[in-house]
Coordinates of C-alpha atoms in Angstrom, one line a residue:
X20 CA 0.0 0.0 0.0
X21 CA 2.9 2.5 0.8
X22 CA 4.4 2.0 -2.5
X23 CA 1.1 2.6 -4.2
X24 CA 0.5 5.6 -2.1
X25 CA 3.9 6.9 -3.4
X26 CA 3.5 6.2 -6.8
X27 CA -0.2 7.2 -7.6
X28 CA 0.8 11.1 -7.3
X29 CA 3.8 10.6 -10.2
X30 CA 1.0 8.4 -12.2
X31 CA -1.4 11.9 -12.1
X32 CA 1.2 13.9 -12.8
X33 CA 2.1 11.6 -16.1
X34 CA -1.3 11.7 -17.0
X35 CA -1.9 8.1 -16.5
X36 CA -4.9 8.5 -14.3
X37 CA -7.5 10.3 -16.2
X38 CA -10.9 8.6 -15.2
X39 CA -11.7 11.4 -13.1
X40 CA -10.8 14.3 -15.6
X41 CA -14.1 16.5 -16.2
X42 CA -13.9 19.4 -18.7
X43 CA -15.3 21.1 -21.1
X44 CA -15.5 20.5 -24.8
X45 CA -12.1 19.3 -26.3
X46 CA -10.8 18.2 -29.4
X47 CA -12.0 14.7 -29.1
X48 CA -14.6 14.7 -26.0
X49 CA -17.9 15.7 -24.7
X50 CA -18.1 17.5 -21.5
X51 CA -18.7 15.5 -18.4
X52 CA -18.5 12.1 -20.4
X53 CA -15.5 12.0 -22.3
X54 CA -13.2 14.6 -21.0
X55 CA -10.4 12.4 -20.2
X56 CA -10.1 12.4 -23.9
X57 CA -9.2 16.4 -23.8
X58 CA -6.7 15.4 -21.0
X59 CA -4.9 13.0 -23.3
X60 CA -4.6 15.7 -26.4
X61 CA -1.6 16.9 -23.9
X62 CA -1.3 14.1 -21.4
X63 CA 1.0 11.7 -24.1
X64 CA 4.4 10.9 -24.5
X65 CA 4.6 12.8 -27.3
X66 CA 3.7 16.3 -25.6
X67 CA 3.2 16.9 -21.8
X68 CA 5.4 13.8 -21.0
X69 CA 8.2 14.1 -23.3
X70 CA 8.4 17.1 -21.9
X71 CA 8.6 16.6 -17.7
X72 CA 11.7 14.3 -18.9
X73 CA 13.2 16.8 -20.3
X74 CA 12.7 19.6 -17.6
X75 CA 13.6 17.0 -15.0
X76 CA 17.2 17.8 -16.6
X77 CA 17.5 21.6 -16.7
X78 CA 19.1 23.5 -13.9
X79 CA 15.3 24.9 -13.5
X80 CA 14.7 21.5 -12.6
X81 CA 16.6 22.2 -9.3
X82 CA 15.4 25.4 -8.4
X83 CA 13.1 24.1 -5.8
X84 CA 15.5 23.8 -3.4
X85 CA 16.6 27.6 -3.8
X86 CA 13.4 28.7 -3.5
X87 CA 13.3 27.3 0.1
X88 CA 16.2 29.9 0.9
X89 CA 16.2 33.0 -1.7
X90 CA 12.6 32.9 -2.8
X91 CA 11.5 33.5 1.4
X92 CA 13.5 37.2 0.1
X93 CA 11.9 40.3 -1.0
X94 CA 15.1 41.4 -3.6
X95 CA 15.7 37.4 -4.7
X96 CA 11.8 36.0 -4.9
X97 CA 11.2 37.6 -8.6
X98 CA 13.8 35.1 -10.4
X99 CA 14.0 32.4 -7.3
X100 CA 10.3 31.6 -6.7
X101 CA 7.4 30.7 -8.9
X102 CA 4.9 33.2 -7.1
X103 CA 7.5 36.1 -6.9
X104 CA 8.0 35.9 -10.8
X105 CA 4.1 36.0 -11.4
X106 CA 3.9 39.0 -8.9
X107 CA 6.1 40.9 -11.0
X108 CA 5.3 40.4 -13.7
X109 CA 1.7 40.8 -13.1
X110 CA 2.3 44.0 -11.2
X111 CA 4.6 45.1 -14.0
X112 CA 6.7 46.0 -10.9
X113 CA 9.3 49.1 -11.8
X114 CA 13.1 48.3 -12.4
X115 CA 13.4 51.6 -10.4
X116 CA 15.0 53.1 -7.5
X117 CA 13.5 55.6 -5.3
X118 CA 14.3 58.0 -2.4
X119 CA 12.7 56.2 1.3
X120 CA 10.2 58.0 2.6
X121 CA 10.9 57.4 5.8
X122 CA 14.6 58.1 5.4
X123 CA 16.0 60.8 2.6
X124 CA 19.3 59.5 2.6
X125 CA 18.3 56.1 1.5
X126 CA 16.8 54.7 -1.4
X127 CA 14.3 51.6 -2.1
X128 CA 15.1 48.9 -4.9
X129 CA 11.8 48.9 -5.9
X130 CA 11.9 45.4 -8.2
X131 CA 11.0 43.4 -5.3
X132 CA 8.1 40.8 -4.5
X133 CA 6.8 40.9 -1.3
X134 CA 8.0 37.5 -0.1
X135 CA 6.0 37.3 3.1
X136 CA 3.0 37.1 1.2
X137 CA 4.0 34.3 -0.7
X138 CA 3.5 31.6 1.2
X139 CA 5.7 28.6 0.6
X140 CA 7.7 29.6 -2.1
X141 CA 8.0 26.8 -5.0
X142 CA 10.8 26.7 -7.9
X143 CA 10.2 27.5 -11.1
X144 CA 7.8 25.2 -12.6
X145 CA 5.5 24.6 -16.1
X146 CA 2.8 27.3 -14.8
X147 CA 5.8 29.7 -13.9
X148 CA 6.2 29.9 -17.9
X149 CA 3.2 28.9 -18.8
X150 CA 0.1 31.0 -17.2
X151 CA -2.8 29.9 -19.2
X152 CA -2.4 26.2 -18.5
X153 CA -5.6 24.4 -18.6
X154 CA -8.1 27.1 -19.0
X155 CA -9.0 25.7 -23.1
X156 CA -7.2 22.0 -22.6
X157 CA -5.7 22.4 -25.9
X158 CA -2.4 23.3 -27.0
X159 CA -3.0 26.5 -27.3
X160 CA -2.7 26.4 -23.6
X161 CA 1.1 26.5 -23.6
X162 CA 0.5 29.9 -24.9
X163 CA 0.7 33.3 -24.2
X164 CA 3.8 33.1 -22.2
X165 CA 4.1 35.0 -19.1
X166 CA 6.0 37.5 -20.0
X167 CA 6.2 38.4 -23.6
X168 CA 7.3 42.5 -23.4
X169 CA 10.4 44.3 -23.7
X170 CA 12.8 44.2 -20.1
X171 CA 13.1 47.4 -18.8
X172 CA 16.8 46.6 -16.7
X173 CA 17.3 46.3 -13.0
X174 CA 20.7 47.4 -13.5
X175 CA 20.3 50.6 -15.2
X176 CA 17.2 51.1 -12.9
X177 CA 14.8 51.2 -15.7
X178 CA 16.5 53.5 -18.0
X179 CA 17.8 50.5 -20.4
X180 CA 15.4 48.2 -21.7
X181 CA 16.3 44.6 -23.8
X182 CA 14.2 44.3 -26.5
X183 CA 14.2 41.4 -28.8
X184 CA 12.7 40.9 -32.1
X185 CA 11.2 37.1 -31.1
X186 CA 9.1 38.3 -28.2
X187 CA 9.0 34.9 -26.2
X188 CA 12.7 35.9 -25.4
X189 CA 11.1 38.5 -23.3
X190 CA 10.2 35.6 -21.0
X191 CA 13.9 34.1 -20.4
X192 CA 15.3 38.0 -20.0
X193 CA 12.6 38.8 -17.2
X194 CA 15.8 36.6 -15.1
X195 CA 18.2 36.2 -17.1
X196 CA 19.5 40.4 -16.8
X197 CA 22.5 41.6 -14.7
X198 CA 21.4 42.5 -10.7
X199 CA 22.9 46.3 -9.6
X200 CA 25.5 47.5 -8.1
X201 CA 24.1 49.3 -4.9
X202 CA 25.9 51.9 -3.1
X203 CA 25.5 51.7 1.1
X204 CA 22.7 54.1 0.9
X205 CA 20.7 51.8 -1.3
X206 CA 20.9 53.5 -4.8
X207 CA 22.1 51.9 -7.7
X208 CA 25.5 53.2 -8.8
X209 CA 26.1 56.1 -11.2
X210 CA 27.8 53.4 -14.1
X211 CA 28.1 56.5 -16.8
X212 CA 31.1 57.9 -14.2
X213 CA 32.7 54.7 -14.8
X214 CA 33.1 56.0 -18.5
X215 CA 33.0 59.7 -17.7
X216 CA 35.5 60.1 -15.2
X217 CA 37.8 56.6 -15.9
X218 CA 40.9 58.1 -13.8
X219 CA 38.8 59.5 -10.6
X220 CA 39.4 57.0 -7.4
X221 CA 36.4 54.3 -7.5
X222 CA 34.1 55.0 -4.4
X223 CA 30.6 54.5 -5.5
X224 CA 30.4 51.7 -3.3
X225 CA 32.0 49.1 -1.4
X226 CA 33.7 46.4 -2.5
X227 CA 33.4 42.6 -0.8
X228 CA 33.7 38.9 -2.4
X229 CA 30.3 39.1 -3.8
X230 CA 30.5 42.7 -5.2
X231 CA 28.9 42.8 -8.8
X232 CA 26.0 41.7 -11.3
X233 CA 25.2 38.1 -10.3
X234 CA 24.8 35.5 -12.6
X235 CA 21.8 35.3 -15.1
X236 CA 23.4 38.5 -17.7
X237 CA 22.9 36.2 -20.7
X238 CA 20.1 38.3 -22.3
X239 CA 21.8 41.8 -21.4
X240 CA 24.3 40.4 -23.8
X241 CA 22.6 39.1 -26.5
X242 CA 20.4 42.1 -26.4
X243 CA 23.9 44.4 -27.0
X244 CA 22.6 46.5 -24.0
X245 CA 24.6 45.3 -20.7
X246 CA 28.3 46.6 -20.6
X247 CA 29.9 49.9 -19.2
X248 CA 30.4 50.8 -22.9
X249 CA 33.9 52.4 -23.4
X250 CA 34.8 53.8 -26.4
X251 CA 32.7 53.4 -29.5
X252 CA 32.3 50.5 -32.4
X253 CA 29.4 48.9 -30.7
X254 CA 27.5 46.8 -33.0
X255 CA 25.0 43.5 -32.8
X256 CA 25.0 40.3 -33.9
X257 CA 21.8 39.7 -36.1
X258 CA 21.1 36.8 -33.4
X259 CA 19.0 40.0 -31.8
X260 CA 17.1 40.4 -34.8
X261 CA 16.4 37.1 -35.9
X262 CA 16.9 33.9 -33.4
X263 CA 15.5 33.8 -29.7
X264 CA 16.4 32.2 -26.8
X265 CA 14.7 29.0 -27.5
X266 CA 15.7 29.0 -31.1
X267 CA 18.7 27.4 -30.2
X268 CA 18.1 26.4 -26.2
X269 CA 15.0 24.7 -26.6
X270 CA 16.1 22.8 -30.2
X271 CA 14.9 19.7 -31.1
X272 CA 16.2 16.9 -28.7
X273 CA 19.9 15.5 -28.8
X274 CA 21.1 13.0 -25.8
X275 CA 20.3 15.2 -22.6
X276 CA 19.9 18.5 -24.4
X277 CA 16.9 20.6 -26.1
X278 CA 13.6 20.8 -25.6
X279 CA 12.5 21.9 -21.8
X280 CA 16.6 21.1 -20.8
X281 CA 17.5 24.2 -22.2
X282 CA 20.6 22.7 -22.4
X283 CA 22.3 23.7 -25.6
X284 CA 26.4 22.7 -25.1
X285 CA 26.7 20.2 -28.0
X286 CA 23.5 20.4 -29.3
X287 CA 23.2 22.3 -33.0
X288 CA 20.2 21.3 -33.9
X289 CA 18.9 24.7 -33.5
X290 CA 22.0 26.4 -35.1
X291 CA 21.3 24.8 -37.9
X292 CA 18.6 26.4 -39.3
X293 CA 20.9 29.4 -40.2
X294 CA 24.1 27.6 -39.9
X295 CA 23.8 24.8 -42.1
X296 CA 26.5 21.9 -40.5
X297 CA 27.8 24.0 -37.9
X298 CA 29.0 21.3 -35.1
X299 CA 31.2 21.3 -32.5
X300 CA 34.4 21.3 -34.9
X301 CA 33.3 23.8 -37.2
X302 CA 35.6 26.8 -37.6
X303 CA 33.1 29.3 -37.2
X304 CA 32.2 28.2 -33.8
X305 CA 35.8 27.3 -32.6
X306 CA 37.3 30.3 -33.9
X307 CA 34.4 32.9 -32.3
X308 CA 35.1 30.9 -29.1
X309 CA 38.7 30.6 -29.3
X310 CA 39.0 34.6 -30.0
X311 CA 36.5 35.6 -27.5
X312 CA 38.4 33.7 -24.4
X313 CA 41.3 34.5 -25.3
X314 CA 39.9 38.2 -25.0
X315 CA 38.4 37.7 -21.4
X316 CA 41.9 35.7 -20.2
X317 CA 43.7 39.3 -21.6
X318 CA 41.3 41.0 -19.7
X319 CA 41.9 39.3 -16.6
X320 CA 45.4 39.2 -17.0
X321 CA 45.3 43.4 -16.7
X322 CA 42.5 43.5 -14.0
X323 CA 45.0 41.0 -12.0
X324 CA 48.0 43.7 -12.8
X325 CA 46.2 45.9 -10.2
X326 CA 47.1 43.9 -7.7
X327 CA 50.9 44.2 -8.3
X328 CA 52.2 40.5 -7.6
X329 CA 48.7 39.1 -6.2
X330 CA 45.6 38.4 -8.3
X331 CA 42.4 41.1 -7.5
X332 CA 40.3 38.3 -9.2
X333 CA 40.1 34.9 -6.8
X334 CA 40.1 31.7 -8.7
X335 CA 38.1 28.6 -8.0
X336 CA 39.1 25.9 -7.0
X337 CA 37.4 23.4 -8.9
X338 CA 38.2 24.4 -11.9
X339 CA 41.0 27.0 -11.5
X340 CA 39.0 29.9 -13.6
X341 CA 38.1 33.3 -12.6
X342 CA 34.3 33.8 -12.7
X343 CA 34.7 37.8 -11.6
X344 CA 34.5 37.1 -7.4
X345 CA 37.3 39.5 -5.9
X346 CA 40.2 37.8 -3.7
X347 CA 38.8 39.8 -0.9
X348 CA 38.1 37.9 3.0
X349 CA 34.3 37.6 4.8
X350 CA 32.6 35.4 6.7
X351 CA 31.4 33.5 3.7
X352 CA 35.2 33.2 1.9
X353 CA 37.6 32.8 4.6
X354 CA 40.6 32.2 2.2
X355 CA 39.9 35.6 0.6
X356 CA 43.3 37.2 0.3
X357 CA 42.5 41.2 0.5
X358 CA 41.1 42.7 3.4
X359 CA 38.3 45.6 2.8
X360 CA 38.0 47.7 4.7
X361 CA 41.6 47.4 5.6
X362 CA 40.9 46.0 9.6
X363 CA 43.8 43.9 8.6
X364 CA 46.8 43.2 6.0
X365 CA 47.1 43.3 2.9
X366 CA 44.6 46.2 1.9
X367 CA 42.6 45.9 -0.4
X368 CA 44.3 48.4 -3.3
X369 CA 42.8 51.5 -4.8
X370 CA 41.1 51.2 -8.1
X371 CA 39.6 53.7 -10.5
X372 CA 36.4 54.1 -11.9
X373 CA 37.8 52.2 -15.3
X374 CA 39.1 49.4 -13.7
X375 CA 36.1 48.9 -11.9
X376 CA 33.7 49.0 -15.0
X377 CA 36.1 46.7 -16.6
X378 CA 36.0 43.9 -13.8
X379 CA 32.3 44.5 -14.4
X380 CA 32.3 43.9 -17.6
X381 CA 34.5 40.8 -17.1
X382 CA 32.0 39.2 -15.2
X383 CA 29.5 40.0 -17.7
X384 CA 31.3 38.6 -20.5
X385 CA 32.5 35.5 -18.2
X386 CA 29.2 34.5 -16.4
X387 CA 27.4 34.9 -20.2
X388 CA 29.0 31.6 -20.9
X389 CA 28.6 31.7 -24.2
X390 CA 32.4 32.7 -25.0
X391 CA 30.7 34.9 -28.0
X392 CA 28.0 32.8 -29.4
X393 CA 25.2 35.3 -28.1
X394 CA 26.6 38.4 -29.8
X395 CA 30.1 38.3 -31.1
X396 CA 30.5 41.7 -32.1
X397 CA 28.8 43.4 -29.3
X398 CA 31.0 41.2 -26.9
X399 CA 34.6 41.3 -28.9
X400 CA 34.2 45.2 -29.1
X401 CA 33.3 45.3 -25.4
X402 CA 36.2 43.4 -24.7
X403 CA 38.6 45.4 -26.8
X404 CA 37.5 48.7 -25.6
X405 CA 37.6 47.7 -22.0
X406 CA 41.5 46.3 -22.2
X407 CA 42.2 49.8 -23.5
X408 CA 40.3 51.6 -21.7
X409 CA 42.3 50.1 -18.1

């Protein structure tokens, strides 16, 4: 009995249990009487189970377990819990910041869900993506996406939008965008002084292990619209124009990637609608990679000068690769070389509003992952102008 109890909840889920599935009219059933057979339109291994196999392999997949931490957070619960995403996106919640009222010297991140009122935060799930799930029970359910509308950026406060030509990229970019750079009283950094004034003393805010603009920056870069742009030259791949996220991460099948993976590392299925027998050996593809980390090593090499015989970048230890966290000691990296503020030695040394935009634009360009594919122009200029620019 225990093992049935266990396993009639996955059977539901499969769609193998239909008998008590009531509806209304569906492709092939009659309200009340046959409505399992609407169910199974979706419920097959061909749709709705093909693609629960595949999810089960993304890194969404695991998101449940951060949502048990970072979704119970006002600032994290719009990317790290199903509810907070829906809240703003259904609020159209502001990418501003604005003064507190109750304090003039502070400011208020107003992209926020209100994570007390969402009560047990889940993981990003199929009705995280897909809103109108089961109100026709058809395929047409799977769409409108949730969010199908231009971005407006957390990081630029609102005053940068992405905005793709295949709107259901909107969806993925509602995450996948750069976090801010706050300053101690809450307001997001001034980034254009980074460019303006490249010589002046950096001190728009402090600087700890953590310091920078998270991890999901993939769409800020295929978009062309993330960097601390120095110098001029900026162009965009026509990846913007013409392909969308799922174009290529949501491909037909290959081995553990496509589909609801989103797993697209050996997988060209989708490149191959443009790029006609582009695999893993392909110039094109080795050379754009090739070129563009060979870029981000040079620019690490120079941020790492700074330190003047010990790196400012601190490399993991896994792999031995700098993933833009500075060498700098807290509680939560006890090997961290620098100290900041200096309540110990070495200090942590002075850097200027360039070398600051450049480390983050290193970790843009690093944490992208792509090593180009997203927006090789955009990303190779960045990258060139940056090294000069420090």
């Amino acid at each position: 009995m225990k093992k049935l109890t266990r396993l009639f909840p996955i059977l539901v889920a499969a769609g193998f249990i239909l008998a008590s599935c009531e509806g209304p009219m569906g492709p092939a059933g009659t309200p009340g009487v046959d409505a399992n057979e609407t169910c199974k339109q979706c419920h097959n291994q061909d749709v709705v189970d093909a693609k629960k196999l595949e999810y089960e392999h993304s890194r969404h997949a695991e998101s449940s377990d951060i949502a048990e931490e970072y979704g119970t957070r006002n600032a994290c619960a719009p990317c790290h819990s199903h509810q907070g995403f829906l809240a703003v996106v259904k609020n159209n919640t502001p990418a501003t910041f604005t003064v507190n009222p109750s304090d003039p010297t502070k400011y208020i991140n107003n992209y926020t869900a209100d994570a007390g009122n969402l009560n047990l935060p889940a993981g990003i799930n199929c009705f995280t993506c897909h809103t109108s799930l089961h109100t026709s029970y058809t395929e047409d359910d799977f769409f409108p996406l949730a969010n199908e509308v231009p971005v407006p950026m957390t990081m630029w406060g609102g005053t940068k939008t992405i905005t793709l030509a295949k709107t259901s990229a909107h969806l993925c970019a509602k995450c996948h965008q750069p976090r801010p750079v706050t300053a101690s009283s809450g307001n997001m950094i001034d980034y254009a002084k980074l460019v303006s004034e490249p010589a002046t003393t950096y001190n728009l805010s402090n600087i700890g292990f953590r310091t920078g603009v998270h991890y999901g920056v993939q769409a800020s870069m295929f978009a062309g619209v993330g960097g601390v742009e120095f110098g001029t030259g900026y162009t965009n791949s026509v990846h913007a124009a013409q392909a969308s996220c799922a174009s290529c991460h949501m491909a037909a099948p290959s081995g553990l990637k496509g589909g609801h993976s989103f797993a697209v590392a050996g997988n060209f299925n989708g490149c191959n609608t443009c790029h006609t027998g582009l695999t893993a050996t392909s110039p094109l593809f080795t050379a754009t990679q090739t070129e563009i980390k060979g870029l981000i090593d040079a620019l690490a090499a120079k941020i790492n000068l700074i330190g003047a015989g010990h790196d400012i970048l601190q490399k993991d230890p896994v792999d031995n690769q700098y993933h833009g966290y500075f060498d700098v000691f807290d509680a939560s990296n006890p090997t961290g070389y620098w100290r900041n503020p200096a309540n110990g030695s070495p200090a942590f040394p002075a850097l200027t509003n360039a070398q600051f935009g450049a480390i983050i634009n290193f970790q843009l360009l690093v944490r992208d992952k792509s090593l180009g594919v997203h927006n090789y122009p955009y990303m190779k200029k960045l990258l060139e102008n940056t090294i000069a620019a420090i």
